[in-house]
CSV table of C-alpha atoms in Angstrom, one decimal:
chain,number,residue,atom,x,y,z
A,427,MET,CA,-0.1,-0.2,0.1
A,428,ASN,CA,2.7,2.4,1.0
A,429,ALA,CA,4.7,1.5,-2.0
A,430,THR,CA,1.5,2.1,-4.3
A,431,THR,CA,0.9,5.4,-2.4
A,432,SER,CA,4.6,6.4,-3.1
A,433,THR,CA,4.4,5.4,-6.8
A,434,SER,CA,1.4,7.5,-7.4
A,435,ARG,CA,2.9,10.6,-5.6
A,436,ALA,CA,6.0,10.3,-8.0
A,437,ALA,CA,3.7,10.0,-11.1
A,438,ARG,CA,1.7,13.3,-9.9
A,439,ARG,CA,5.0,14.9,-9.3
A,440,ARG,CA,6.4,14.2,-12.5
A,441,TRP,CA,3.1,14.9,-14.3
A,442,ARG,CA,3.3,18.5,-12.7
A,443,TRP,CA,6.8,19.0,-13.9
A,444,VAL,CA,6.0,17.8,-17.4
A,445,LEU,CA,2.8,20.0,-17.6
A,446,LEU,CA,4.9,22.9,-16.4
A,447,SER,CA,7.7,22.4,-19.2
A,448,THR,CA,5.4,21.2,-22.1
A,449,GLY,CA,2.6,24.3,-21.3
A,450,LEU,CA,5.6,26.8,-20.8
A,451,GLY,CA,7.1,25.8,-24.2
A,452,SER,CA,3.5,26.0,-25.8
A,453,TRP,CA,2.5,29.4,-23.9
A,454,LEU,CA,6.2,30.8,-25.3
A,455,VAL,CA,5.1,29.8,-28.8
A,456,THR,CA,1.6,31.2,-28.8
A,457,ALA,CA,2.9,34.7,-26.8
A,458,SER,CA,5.5,35.3,-29.7
A,459,VAL,CA,2.4,36.0,-32.1
A,460,SER,CA,0.9,38.8,-30.0
A,461,THR,CA,3.8,40.1,-28.3
A,462,ILE,CA,5.6,41.1,-31.5
A,463,ASN,CA,2.4,43.3,-32.5
A,464,VAL,CA,3.1,45.1,-29.6
A,465,ALA,CA,6.7,45.9,-30.6
A,466,PHE,CA,5.5,46.6,-34.3
A,467,PRO,CA,5.5,50.5,-33.7
A,468,GLU,CA,9.1,50.4,-32.5
A,469,LEU,CA,10.1,48.1,-35.4
A,470,GLN,CA,8.6,50.7,-37.9
A,471,HIS,CA,10.6,53.8,-36.3
A,472,ARG,CA,13.7,51.9,-36.6
A,473,PHE,CA,13.2,50.6,-40.0
A,474,SER,CA,11.4,53.6,-41.3
A,475,SER,CA,13.0,53.2,-44.8
A,476,TYR,CA,11.2,50.1,-45.5
A,477,SER,CA,7.4,50.1,-46.4
A,478,LEU,CA,4.8,48.9,-44.1
A,479,ARG,CA,4.0,45.8,-46.5
A,480,SER,CA,7.9,44.9,-45.8
A,481,LEU,CA,7.5,45.2,-42.2
A,482,SER,CA,4.4,43.3,-42.0
A,483,TRP,CA,6.5,40.3,-43.1
A,484,VAL,CA,7.9,40.2,-39.4
A,485,VAL,CA,4.6,39.0,-38.5
A,486,THR,CA,3.5,37.1,-41.5
A,487,SER,CA,6.9,35.0,-42.1
A,488,TYR,CA,6.5,33.6,-38.2
A,489,THR,CA,2.7,32.7,-39.2
A,490,ILE,CA,3.6,30.9,-42.3
A,491,ALA,CA,6.5,28.9,-41.1
A,492,PHE,CA,4.6,28.0,-37.8
A,493,GLY,CA,1.4,26.8,-39.8
A,494,ALA,CA,3.0,25.0,-42.4
A,495,LEU,CA,5.1,22.6,-40.6
A,496,LEU,CA,2.7,21.6,-37.6
A,497,ILE,CA,1.6,18.4,-39.0
A,498,PRO,CA,4.9,17.3,-40.5
A,499,SER,CA,6.5,18.0,-37.2
A,500,GLY,CA,4.0,15.9,-35.5
A,501,ARG,CA,4.9,13.2,-37.8
A,502,ILE,CA,8.6,13.7,-37.0
A,503,ALA,CA,8.2,13.8,-33.4
A,504,ASP,CA,6.3,10.6,-33.0
A,505,ARG,CA,9.0,8.8,-35.4
A,506,TYR,CA,12.2,10.1,-33.9
A,507,GLY,CA,11.1,10.9,-30.2
A,508,ARG,CA,9.2,13.6,-28.9
A,509,ARG,CA,11.5,14.7,-26.2
A,510,LEU,CA,14.2,14.8,-28.5
A,511,VAL,CA,12.2,16.9,-31.2
A,512,PHE,CA,11.0,19.1,-28.6
A,513,ASN,CA,14.2,20.0,-27.3
A,514,TYR,CA,15.4,20.6,-31.0
A,515,GLY,CA,12.4,22.8,-31.3
A,516,LEU,CA,13.3,24.9,-28.6
A,517,ALA,CA,16.8,25.5,-29.9
A,518,LEU,CA,15.6,26.4,-33.1
A,519,PHE,CA,13.2,28.9,-31.6
A,520,ALA,CA,15.9,30.1,-29.1
A,521,ALA,CA,18.4,30.9,-32.2
A,522,GLY,CA,15.9,32.6,-34.2
A,523,ALA,CA,14.8,34.7,-31.4
A,524,LEU,CA,18.7,35.6,-30.9
A,525,LEU,CA,19.1,36.5,-34.7
A,526,SER,CA,16.2,38.7,-34.7
A,527,ALA,CA,17.2,40.4,-31.7
A,528,LEU,CA,20.7,41.0,-32.6
A,529,SER,CA,20.0,42.0,-36.5
A,530,PRO,CA,21.0,44.9,-38.1
A,531,THR,CA,19.0,44.8,-40.7
A,532,LEU,CA,15.1,44.0,-41.5
A,533,PRO,CA,15.7,41.3,-43.7
A,534,LEU,CA,17.8,39.3,-40.9
A,535,VAL,CA,14.9,40.1,-38.4
A,536,ILE,CA,12.3,38.3,-40.7
A,537,ALA,CA,15.1,35.4,-41.3
A,538,GLY,CA,15.0,34.9,-37.5
A,539,ARG,CA,11.1,35.1,-37.5
A,540,VAL,CA,10.9,32.3,-39.7
A,541,LEU,CA,13.4,30.0,-37.7
A,542,GLN,CA,11.3,31.0,-34.5
A,543,GLY,CA,8.2,29.6,-36.6
A,544,VAL,CA,10.0,26.8,-37.7
A,545,GLY,CA,10.9,26.2,-33.9
A,546,GLY,CA,7.4,26.8,-32.6
A,547,ALA,CA,6.2,24.5,-35.2
A,548,VAL,CA,8.4,21.7,-33.9
A,549,VAL,CA,7.6,22.3,-30.1
A,550,VAL,CA,3.9,22.4,-30.1
A,551,PRO,CA,2.8,18.9,-31.4
A,552,ALA,CA,5.8,17.4,-29.4
A,553,SER,CA,4.5,19.1,-26.3
A,554,LEU,CA,1.4,17.6,-26.1
A,555,GLY,CA,2.4,14.3,-27.0
A,556,LEU,CA,4.9,14.6,-24.2
A,557,LEU,CA,2.3,15.2,-21.5
A,558,LEU,CA,0.1,12.7,-22.7
A,559,GLU,CA,2.8,10.2,-22.6
A,560,VAL,CA,2.8,10.8,-18.6
A,561,SER,CA,-0.8,10.6,-18.6
A,562,GLU,CA,-3.2,7.7,-18.0
A,563,ASP,CA,-5.9,7.3,-20.7
A,564,ARG,CA,-8.6,8.0,-18.4
A,565,ASP,CA,-6.8,11.4,-17.6
A,566,ARG,CA,-6.2,12.5,-21.1
A,567,LEU,CA,-9.0,15.3,-21.1
A,568,ARG,CA,-7.9,17.1,-18.0
A,569,SER,CA,-4.2,17.0,-19.4
A,570,VAL,CA,-5.5,18.3,-22.6
A,571,THR,CA,-7.3,21.0,-20.8
A,572,TRP,CA,-4.5,22.5,-18.7
A,573,TRP,CA,-2.3,22.4,-22.2
A,574,SER,CA,-5.0,24.1,-24.1
A,575,VAL,CA,-5.1,27.0,-21.2
A,576,SER,CA,-1.5,27.5,-21.7
A,577,ASN,CA,-2.2,28.2,-25.3
A,578,THR,CA,-5.1,30.5,-24.7
A,579,VAL,CA,-3.2,32.4,-21.9
A,580,GLY,CA,-0.1,32.7,-24.3
A,581,GLY,CA,-2.2,34.5,-27.0
A,582,ALA,CA,-4.1,36.8,-24.6
A,583,SER,CA,-1.0,37.5,-22.4
A,584,GLY,CA,1.1,38.5,-25.3
A,585,PRO,CA,-0.1,42.1,-25.4
A,586,THR,CA,0.5,43.0,-21.7
A,587,LEU,CA,3.9,41.0,-21.8
A,588,GLY,CA,4.9,42.5,-24.9
A,589,ALA,CA,4.2,46.4,-23.8
A,590,LEU,CA,6.1,45.5,-20.5
A,591,VAL,CA,9.1,44.3,-22.3
A,592,VAL,CA,9.2,46.8,-25.0
A,593,ASN,CA,8.7,49.5,-22.3
A,594,ALA,CA,11.6,48.1,-20.3
A,595,GLY,CA,13.7,46.9,-23.2
A,596,GLY,CA,12.6,48.2,-26.7
A,597,TRP,CA,11.6,45.8,-29.7
A,598,ARG,CA,14.8,43.5,-29.2
A,599,GLY,CA,14.0,42.8,-25.7
A,600,THR,CA,11.0,41.0,-27.1
A,601,PHE,CA,13.2,38.4,-28.6
A,602,PHE,CA,15.9,38.8,-26.0
A,603,PHE,CA,13.1,37.5,-23.8
A,604,ALA,CA,11.9,34.5,-25.9
A,605,ALA,CA,15.4,33.1,-26.2
A,606,VAL,CA,15.8,33.3,-22.6
A,607,ALA,CA,12.0,31.7,-21.8
A,608,ALA,CA,13.3,28.9,-24.2
A,609,ALA,CA,16.4,28.1,-21.9
A,610,ILE,CA,14.1,28.2,-18.9
A,611,THR,CA,12.0,25.7,-20.5
A,612,TRP,CA,14.6,23.3,-21.5
A,613,LEU,CA,16.1,23.4,-18.1
A,614,ILE,CA,12.9,22.7,-16.3
A,615,GLY,CA,12.4,19.6,-18.7
A,616,ARG,CA,15.7,18.1,-18.9
A,617,ASN,CA,15.2,15.9,-15.9
A,618,HIS,CA,11.4,15.2,-16.0
A,619,LEU,CA,10.3,15.0,-19.6
A,620,PRO,CA,9.8,11.1,-20.8
A,621,ARG,CA,12.6,9.6,-23.0
A,622,SER,CA,10.5,8.4,-25.6
A,623,GLY,CA,12.3,6.3,-28.0
A,624,PRO,CA,11.9,6.4,-31.9
A,625,GLY,CA,8.7,5.2,-33.1
A,626,THR,CA,8.4,1.9,-35.6
A,627,ALA,CA,11.9,1.0,-36.8
A,628,ASP,CA,10.9,0.9,-40.4
A,629,ALA,CA,8.6,4.0,-40.6
A,630,THR,CA,10.2,6.4,-42.9
A,631,ILE,CA,9.2,10.3,-43.3
A,632,ASP,CA,7.2,10.9,-46.6
A,633,VAL,CA,9.4,13.8,-47.9
A,634,ALA,CA,7.1,14.5,-50.8
A,635,GLY,CA,4.2,14.7,-48.3
A,636,VAL,CA,5.7,17.0,-46.2
A,637,ALA,CA,6.5,19.5,-49.1
A,638,LEU,CA,2.9,19.2,-50.0
A,639,THR,CA,1.6,19.7,-46.5
A,640,ALA,CA,3.7,22.7,-46.2
A,641,LEU,CA,2.8,24.2,-49.5
A,642,VAL,CA,-0.9,23.7,-48.9
A,643,ILE,CA,-0.9,25.3,-45.7
A,644,ALA,CA,1.6,28.1,-46.5
A,645,ALA,CA,-0.5,29.0,-49.5
A,646,ILE,CA,-3.7,29.2,-47.7
A,647,THR,CA,-2.0,31.2,-44.7
A,648,LEU,CA,-0.2,33.5,-46.9
A,649,ALA,CA,-3.6,34.1,-49.0
A,650,VAL,CA,-5.8,34.9,-46.0
A,651,SER,CA,-3.2,36.9,-44.2
A,652,GLU,CA,-2.4,39.2,-47.3
A,653,GLY,CA,-5.8,39.0,-49.0
A,654,HIS,CA,-7.1,42.3,-47.8
A,655,THR,CA,-3.6,43.9,-48.5
A,656,TRP,CA,-3.1,42.6,-51.8
A,657,GLY,CA,-6.9,42.3,-53.0
A,658,TRP,CA,-8.9,39.1,-53.0
A,659,THR,CA,-9.4,39.0,-56.6
A,660,SER,CA,-5.8,39.9,-57.5
A,661,GLY,CA,-3.9,37.4,-59.5
A,662,ALA,CA,-1.4,36.4,-56.7
A,663,ILE,CA,-4.4,35.6,-54.3
A,664,VAL,CA,-6.2,33.5,-56.7
A,665,GLY,CA,-3.0,31.8,-57.6
A,666,LEU,CA,-2.4,31.1,-53.9
A,667,PHE,CA,-5.7,29.6,-53.3
A,668,VAL,CA,-5.6,27.3,-56.8
A,669,SER,CA,-2.2,26.4,-55.6
A,670,ALA,CA,-3.4,25.1,-52.3
A,671,VAL,CA,-6.3,23.3,-54.1
A,672,VAL,CA,-4.0,21.5,-56.3
A,673,ALA,CA,-1.7,20.6,-54.0
A,674,SER,CA,-4.4,19.3,-51.5
A,675,ALA,CA,-5.7,17.1,-54.2
A,676,ALA,CA,-2.0,15.7,-54.7
A,677,LEU,CA,-1.7,15.3,-50.9
A,678,VAL,CA,-4.8,13.0,-50.5
A,679,ARG,CA,-3.8,11.1,-53.5
A,680,ARG,CA,-0.2,10.3,-52.2
A,681,SER,CA,-1.9,9.9,-48.5
A,682,GLN,CA,-3.7,7.1,-50.0
A,683,ARG,CA,-0.9,5.2,-51.5
A,684,HIS,CA,2.1,5.7,-49.4
A,685,PRO,CA,2.7,3.0,-46.7
A,686,GLN,CA,3.6,6.0,-43.9
A,687,PRO,CA,1.8,9.0,-45.1
A,688,ILE,CA,2.3,12.2,-43.5
A,689,LEU,CA,-1.4,12.7,-43.0
A,690,PRO,CA,-3.2,9.3,-42.4
A,691,LEU,CA,-6.6,9.7,-43.8
A,692,ASP,CA,-7.7,7.0,-41.4
A,693,LEU,CA,-7.6,9.7,-38.4
A,694,PHE,CA,-10.4,11.2,-40.6
A,695,HIS,CA,-12.6,8.0,-40.1
A,696,HIS,CA,-13.1,8.9,-36.3
A,697,ARG,CA,-16.1,11.0,-35.7
A,698,MET,CA,-14.5,12.6,-32.6
A,699,PHE,CA,-11.4,13.8,-34.9
A,700,SER,CA,-13.1,15.0,-37.9
A,701,VAL,CA,-15.7,17.0,-36.2
A,702,SER,CA,-13.1,18.6,-33.8
A,703,ILE,CA,-10.9,19.6,-36.7
A,704,VAL,CA,-13.6,21.3,-38.5
A,705,ALA,CA,-14.7,23.0,-35.4
A,706,LEU,CA,-11.3,24.3,-34.1
A,707,THR,CA,-10.9,25.7,-37.8
A,708,VAL,CA,-14.4,27.8,-37.1
A,709,PHE,CA,-13.6,28.5,-33.4
A,710,GLY,CA,-9.9,29.6,-34.4
A,711,ILE,CA,-11.9,32.4,-36.4
A,712,ALA,CA,-13.9,33.8,-33.3
A,713,GLY,CA,-11.3,33.0,-30.7
A,714,GLY,CA,-8.2,34.0,-32.4
A,715,GLY,CA,-9.4,37.6,-33.6
A,716,LEU,CA,-11.2,38.4,-30.3
A,717,GLN,CA,-8.3,39.7,-28.4
A,718,LEU,CA,-6.6,41.8,-31.4
A,719,LEU,CA,-10.3,43.2,-31.8
A,720,ASN,CA,-10.6,44.1,-28.2
A,721,VAL,CA,-7.2,45.6,-28.1
A,722,LEU,CA,-7.7,47.6,-31.3
A,723,PHE,CA,-11.1,49.1,-29.8
A,724,LEU,CA,-9.6,49.9,-26.3
A,725,ARG,CA,-6.5,51.6,-27.9
A,726,ASN,CA,-8.5,53.5,-31.2
A,727,LEU,CA,-11.9,54.1,-29.4
A,728,TRP,CA,-10.9,54.6,-25.6
A,729,GLY,CA,-7.7,56.2,-26.3
A,730,TYR,CA,-5.9,53.3,-24.1
A,731,SER,CA,-1.9,53.3,-24.3
A,732,ALA,CA,-0.6,50.0,-25.3
A,733,LEU,CA,0.3,48.8,-21.7
A,734,ARG,CA,-3.0,49.8,-20.4
A,735,ALA,CA,-4.8,48.1,-23.0
A,736,GLY,CA,-2.9,44.9,-22.3
A,737,ILE,CA,-3.8,44.8,-19.0
A,738,ALA,CA,-7.2,45.7,-19.8
A,739,VAL,CA,-8.0,42.5,-21.8
A,740,THR,CA,-6.2,40.0,-19.0
A,741,PRO,CA,-9.5,39.3,-17.5
A,742,ALA,CA,-10.3,36.7,-20.1
A,743,PRO,CA,-7.4,34.6,-19.7
A,744,ALA,CA,-7.6,35.0,-16.2
A,745,PHE,CA,-11.0,33.5,-15.9
A,746,ALA,CA,-10.0,31.1,-18.5
A,747,THR,CA,-7.3,29.8,-16.3
A,748,LEU,CA,-9.4,29.6,-13.3
A,749,CYS,CA,-12.3,27.8,-14.8
A,750,ALA,CA,-10.0,25.3,-16.4
A,751,PRO,CA,-9.8,22.8,-13.9
A,752,MET,CA,-13.6,22.7,-13.3
A,753,SER,CA,-13.9,22.5,-17.3
A,754,GLY,CA,-11.6,19.4,-17.2
A,755,ARG,CA,-13.6,17.6,-14.4
A,756,LEU,CA,-17.0,18.3,-16.1
A,757,GLY,CA,-15.7,16.7,-19.3
A,758,GLN,CA,-14.1,14.0,-17.4
A,759,ARG,CA,-17.7,13.3,-16.0
A,760,PHE,CA,-20.1,14.2,-18.7
A,761,GLY,CA,-18.0,14.1,-22.0
A,762,ALA,CA,-16.7,16.7,-24.4
A,763,ARG,CA,-19.7,17.6,-26.2
A,764,ALA,CA,-21.6,18.1,-22.8
A,765,VAL,CA,-19.1,21.0,-21.8
A,766,ALA,CA,-18.1,22.2,-25.3
A,767,VAL,CA,-21.6,23.2,-26.3
A,768,PRO,CA,-22.7,25.2,-23.3
A,769,GLY,CA,-19.5,26.8,-23.5
A,770,ALA,CA,-19.9,28.0,-26.9
A,771,ILE,CA,-23.2,29.8,-25.7
A,772,VAL,CA,-21.3,31.2,-22.5
A,773,LEU,CA,-18.7,32.8,-25.3
A,774,ALA,CA,-21.4,34.0,-27.5
A,775,ILE,CA,-23.2,35.5,-24.5
A,776,GLY,CA,-19.7,37.5,-23.7
A,777,LEU,CA,-19.8,38.4,-27.4
A,778,ALA,CA,-23.2,39.7,-27.4
A,779,TRP,CA,-22.5,41.7,-24.6
A,780,TYR,CA,-19.8,43.6,-26.1
A,781,LEU,CA,-21.9,44.1,-29.2
A,782,LEU,CA,-24.9,45.7,-27.2
A,783,GLN,CA,-23.0,47.2,-24.3
A,784,LEU,CA,-19.6,48.9,-25.5
A,785,ASP,CA,-19.8,52.6,-27.0
A,786,ALA,CA,-17.3,55.2,-27.4
A,787,THR,CA,-17.6,56.3,-23.7
A,788,PRO,CA,-15.1,54.5,-21.5
A,789,ASN,CA,-16.7,52.5,-18.5
A,790,TYR,CA,-14.4,49.9,-18.2
A,791,TRP,CA,-15.6,48.0,-14.9
A,792,MET,CA,-19.2,48.2,-16.0
A,793,ASP,CA,-19.3,47.6,-19.7
A,794,PHE,CA,-15.9,46.0,-20.7
A,795,PHE,CA,-15.0,43.9,-17.7
A,796,PRO,CA,-18.3,41.7,-17.6
A,797,GLY,CA,-17.7,40.8,-21.3
A,798,SER,CA,-14.2,40.0,-20.8
A,799,ALA,CA,-14.7,37.6,-17.9
A,800,ILE,CA,-17.7,35.9,-19.7
A,801,THR,CA,-15.6,35.2,-22.7
A,802,GLY,CA,-13.2,33.8,-20.7
A,803,VAL,CA,-15.1,31.4,-18.9
A,804,GLY,CA,-16.4,30.2,-22.3
A,805,VAL,CA,-13.2,29.7,-23.8
A,806,ALA,CA,-12.0,27.6,-20.9
A,807,MET,CA,-15.2,25.6,-21.8
A,808,ILE,CA,-14.9,25.1,-25.5
A,809,PHE,CA,-11.5,25.1,-26.4
A,810,PRO,CA,-9.9,22.5,-24.3
A,811,MET,CA,-12.8,20.2,-25.2
A,812,LEU,CA,-12.3,20.6,-28.9
A,813,SER,CA,-8.7,20.1,-28.5
A,814,ALA,CA,-9.1,16.6,-26.4
A,815,ALA,CA,-11.7,15.5,-28.8
A,816,ALA,CA,-9.1,15.7,-31.6
A,817,VAL,CA,-6.6,13.3,-29.7
A,818,HIS,CA,-9.1,11.1,-28.0
A,819,ASP,CA,-9.2,8.1,-30.6
A,820,ALA,CA,-5.3,8.7,-31.5
A,821,ASP,CA,-3.0,5.8,-30.4
A,822,LEU,CA,0.1,6.6,-28.6
A,823,PRO,CA,2.1,6.5,-31.8
A,824,ARG,CA,0.4,9.1,-33.6
A,825,LEU,CA,-0.6,11.4,-30.6
A,826,SER,CA,2.0,14.3,-31.8
A,827,LEU,CA,0.3,14.1,-35.5
A,828,ALA,CA,-3.3,14.4,-34.3
A,829,SER,CA,-2.2,17.2,-32.0
A,830,GLY,CA,-0.2,19.1,-35.0
A,831,THR,CA,-3.3,18.5,-37.1
A,832,ALA,CA,-5.6,19.9,-34.7
A,833,ARG,CA,-3.2,23.1,-34.0
A,834,THR,CA,-3.2,23.6,-37.8
A,835,ALA,CA,-6.7,23.8,-38.1
A,836,ASN,CA,-7.3,26.2,-35.3
A,837,GLN,CA,-4.2,28.1,-36.9
A,838,LEU,CA,-5.7,28.3,-39.7
A,839,GLY,CA,-8.9,29.6,-38.4
A,840,THR,CA,-7.1,32.2,-36.4
A,841,ALA,CA,-5.3,33.7,-39.7
A,842,THR,CA,-8.7,33.6,-41.3
A,843,GLY,CA,-10.3,35.4,-38.6
A,844,ILE,CA,-7.7,38.2,-38.5
A,845,ALA,CA,-8.0,38.6,-42.2
A,846,LEU,CA,-12.0,39.0,-42.0
A,847,LEU,CA,-11.6,41.3,-39.0
A,848,PHE,CA,-9.3,43.9,-40.7
A,849,SER,CA,-11.9,43.6,-43.7
A,850,ALA,CA,-14.7,44.4,-41.4
A,851,LEU,CA,-12.5,47.5,-39.8
A,852,GLY,CA,-11.6,48.5,-43.4
A,853,ASP,CA,-9.9,51.8,-43.6
A,854,ALA,CA,-11.7,53.4,-40.4
A,855,PRO,CA,-10.6,51.5,-37.6
A,856,ASN,CA,-11.9,54.1,-35.3
A,857,ALA,CA,-15.5,53.6,-36.2
A,858,LEU,CA,-17.7,51.7,-33.6
A,859,SER,CA,-20.0,50.4,-36.3
A,860,HIS,CA,-17.0,48.6,-37.7
A,861,PHE,CA,-16.3,47.2,-34.4
A,862,ARG,CA,-19.7,46.2,-34.0
A,863,ASP,CA,-19.5,44.3,-37.4
A,864,GLY,CA,-16.4,42.5,-36.1
A,865,TRP,CA,-17.9,41.4,-32.8
A,866,ARG,CA,-20.9,40.1,-35.0
A,867,LEU,CA,-19.0,38.0,-37.1
A,868,LEU,CA,-17.0,36.5,-34.0
A,869,LEU,CA,-20.6,35.7,-32.7
A,870,ILE,CA,-21.8,34.3,-35.8
A,871,MET,CA,-18.7,31.9,-35.8
A,872,THR,CA,-18.8,31.0,-32.3
A,873,ALA,CA,-22.3,29.7,-32.9
A,874,LEU,CA,-21.3,27.7,-35.9
A,875,ALA,CA,-18.9,26.2,-33.8
A,876,GLY,CA,-21.2,25.3,-31.1
A,877,LEU,CA,-23.2,23.9,-33.6
A,878,LEU,CA,-20.7,21.5,-34.8
A,879,ALA,CA,-19.6,20.8,-31.3
A,880,THR,CA,-23.2,18.8,-31.2
A,881,GLY,CA,-21.4,16.3,-33.4
A,882,LEU,CA,-19.1,15.1,-31.0
A,883,SER,CA,-19.4,11.8,-29.7
A,884,PRO,CA,-21.3,11.7,-26.4
A,885,HIS,CA,-18.7,9.4,-25.0
A,886,ARG,CA,-17.8,10.2,-21.0
A,887,ALA,CA,-14.3,9.2,-20.0
A,888,PRO,CA,-14.0,6.2,-17.4
A,889,PRO,CA,-13.7,7.3,-13.6
A,890,ALA,CA,-10.3,8.7,-12.9
A,891,THR,CA,-8.4,9.7,-10.3
A,892,GLU,CA,-7.7,13.3,-9.7
A,893,VAL,CA,-5.4,15.1,-11.8
A,894,PRO,CA,-2.9,17.3,-9.7
A,895,THR,CA,-3.2,20.8,-10.0
């Protein structure tokens, strides 16, 4: 009995350390997207000889590299060992951050951001796979809940963190911070991450499949990111979408024939996986653009500084973090669908609050704070459940692949949502009516995500021991 108790305590202790390391890695990768947005004006001032379109590649290059390589990285992590791949990803991320921090020219800053994006794409799918390796099957949903919260908090805390770092160390400080944080993440995990060995010995990586997957995701991401700037009917955007369709057809055909395809199509035969992938894409449109829209509203209409706006939006991630344990317990007991659908309703209520309550007159505590708190609760209920559903039916050798596919879907949704929001704001980002159009769009997408979540299996996890918190 004592030996069993001791073993159980050791397992819980290890789970906490693995969660800290993998959650921090995932948080860092996600936060790096929004922190650079705050540093953008500083970059614009430093490289004033470059056009705004050229400067925008500091953001776009990271997004494309990150989104394009998530699925291949998941396959590579499952094949060669998640711990090894996770550590290499952190090293690439840190190297890219240092290159950007020390760069005297804009092209080198962009090159560093590409390297950061590659490293981030390697870290994310391996991180969830590592966490699930030390989790019992019955505790999967709770582990995914905590891991998902690290992503949510990363995106939402980015503006605040970015403002603080920029105020202290300028735009270069954001990159130095990222490099140091990556090193700390490695140090935390070095003695605790499971030493997973390579996967199937005779498994080979489908190089052509990797290239096709990267082409599809990169083309779509670039098209939706630059559609508003280049023109949705321009030859470049139309060409990107056509290229994505052709490459997708080639990828499906290759996946049907290759013995070890980069994207095993049999995963989509599972109802939980296929429904969650579509729902995560739609949810990405709503959740990915919400914080950006709110920060722009606070800065442009209420006149908040970057730091004040960043602090003002923190209730959403704070409430998401506080509600995550309850969300995981409810999902464990009643199933993902029973939590995700009400979560979409709660999120929709928060968006409706913004739509009906906010105007040009600042009143933070009465008008903005309630909506921020409500949306945080909604996100804590729906996002972890959809993420958990995506890996529910994945066997251990393909956990990182399933995770990478799910994150890719969400990333595509986020890029699409941001592009649609910029289209809604148009050339008048100070007009209240345009912000209301944006919240209305996010409300519709949230309702659609909730509707899709009703298609999740009503499966309820078996009784589980309490996951340490």
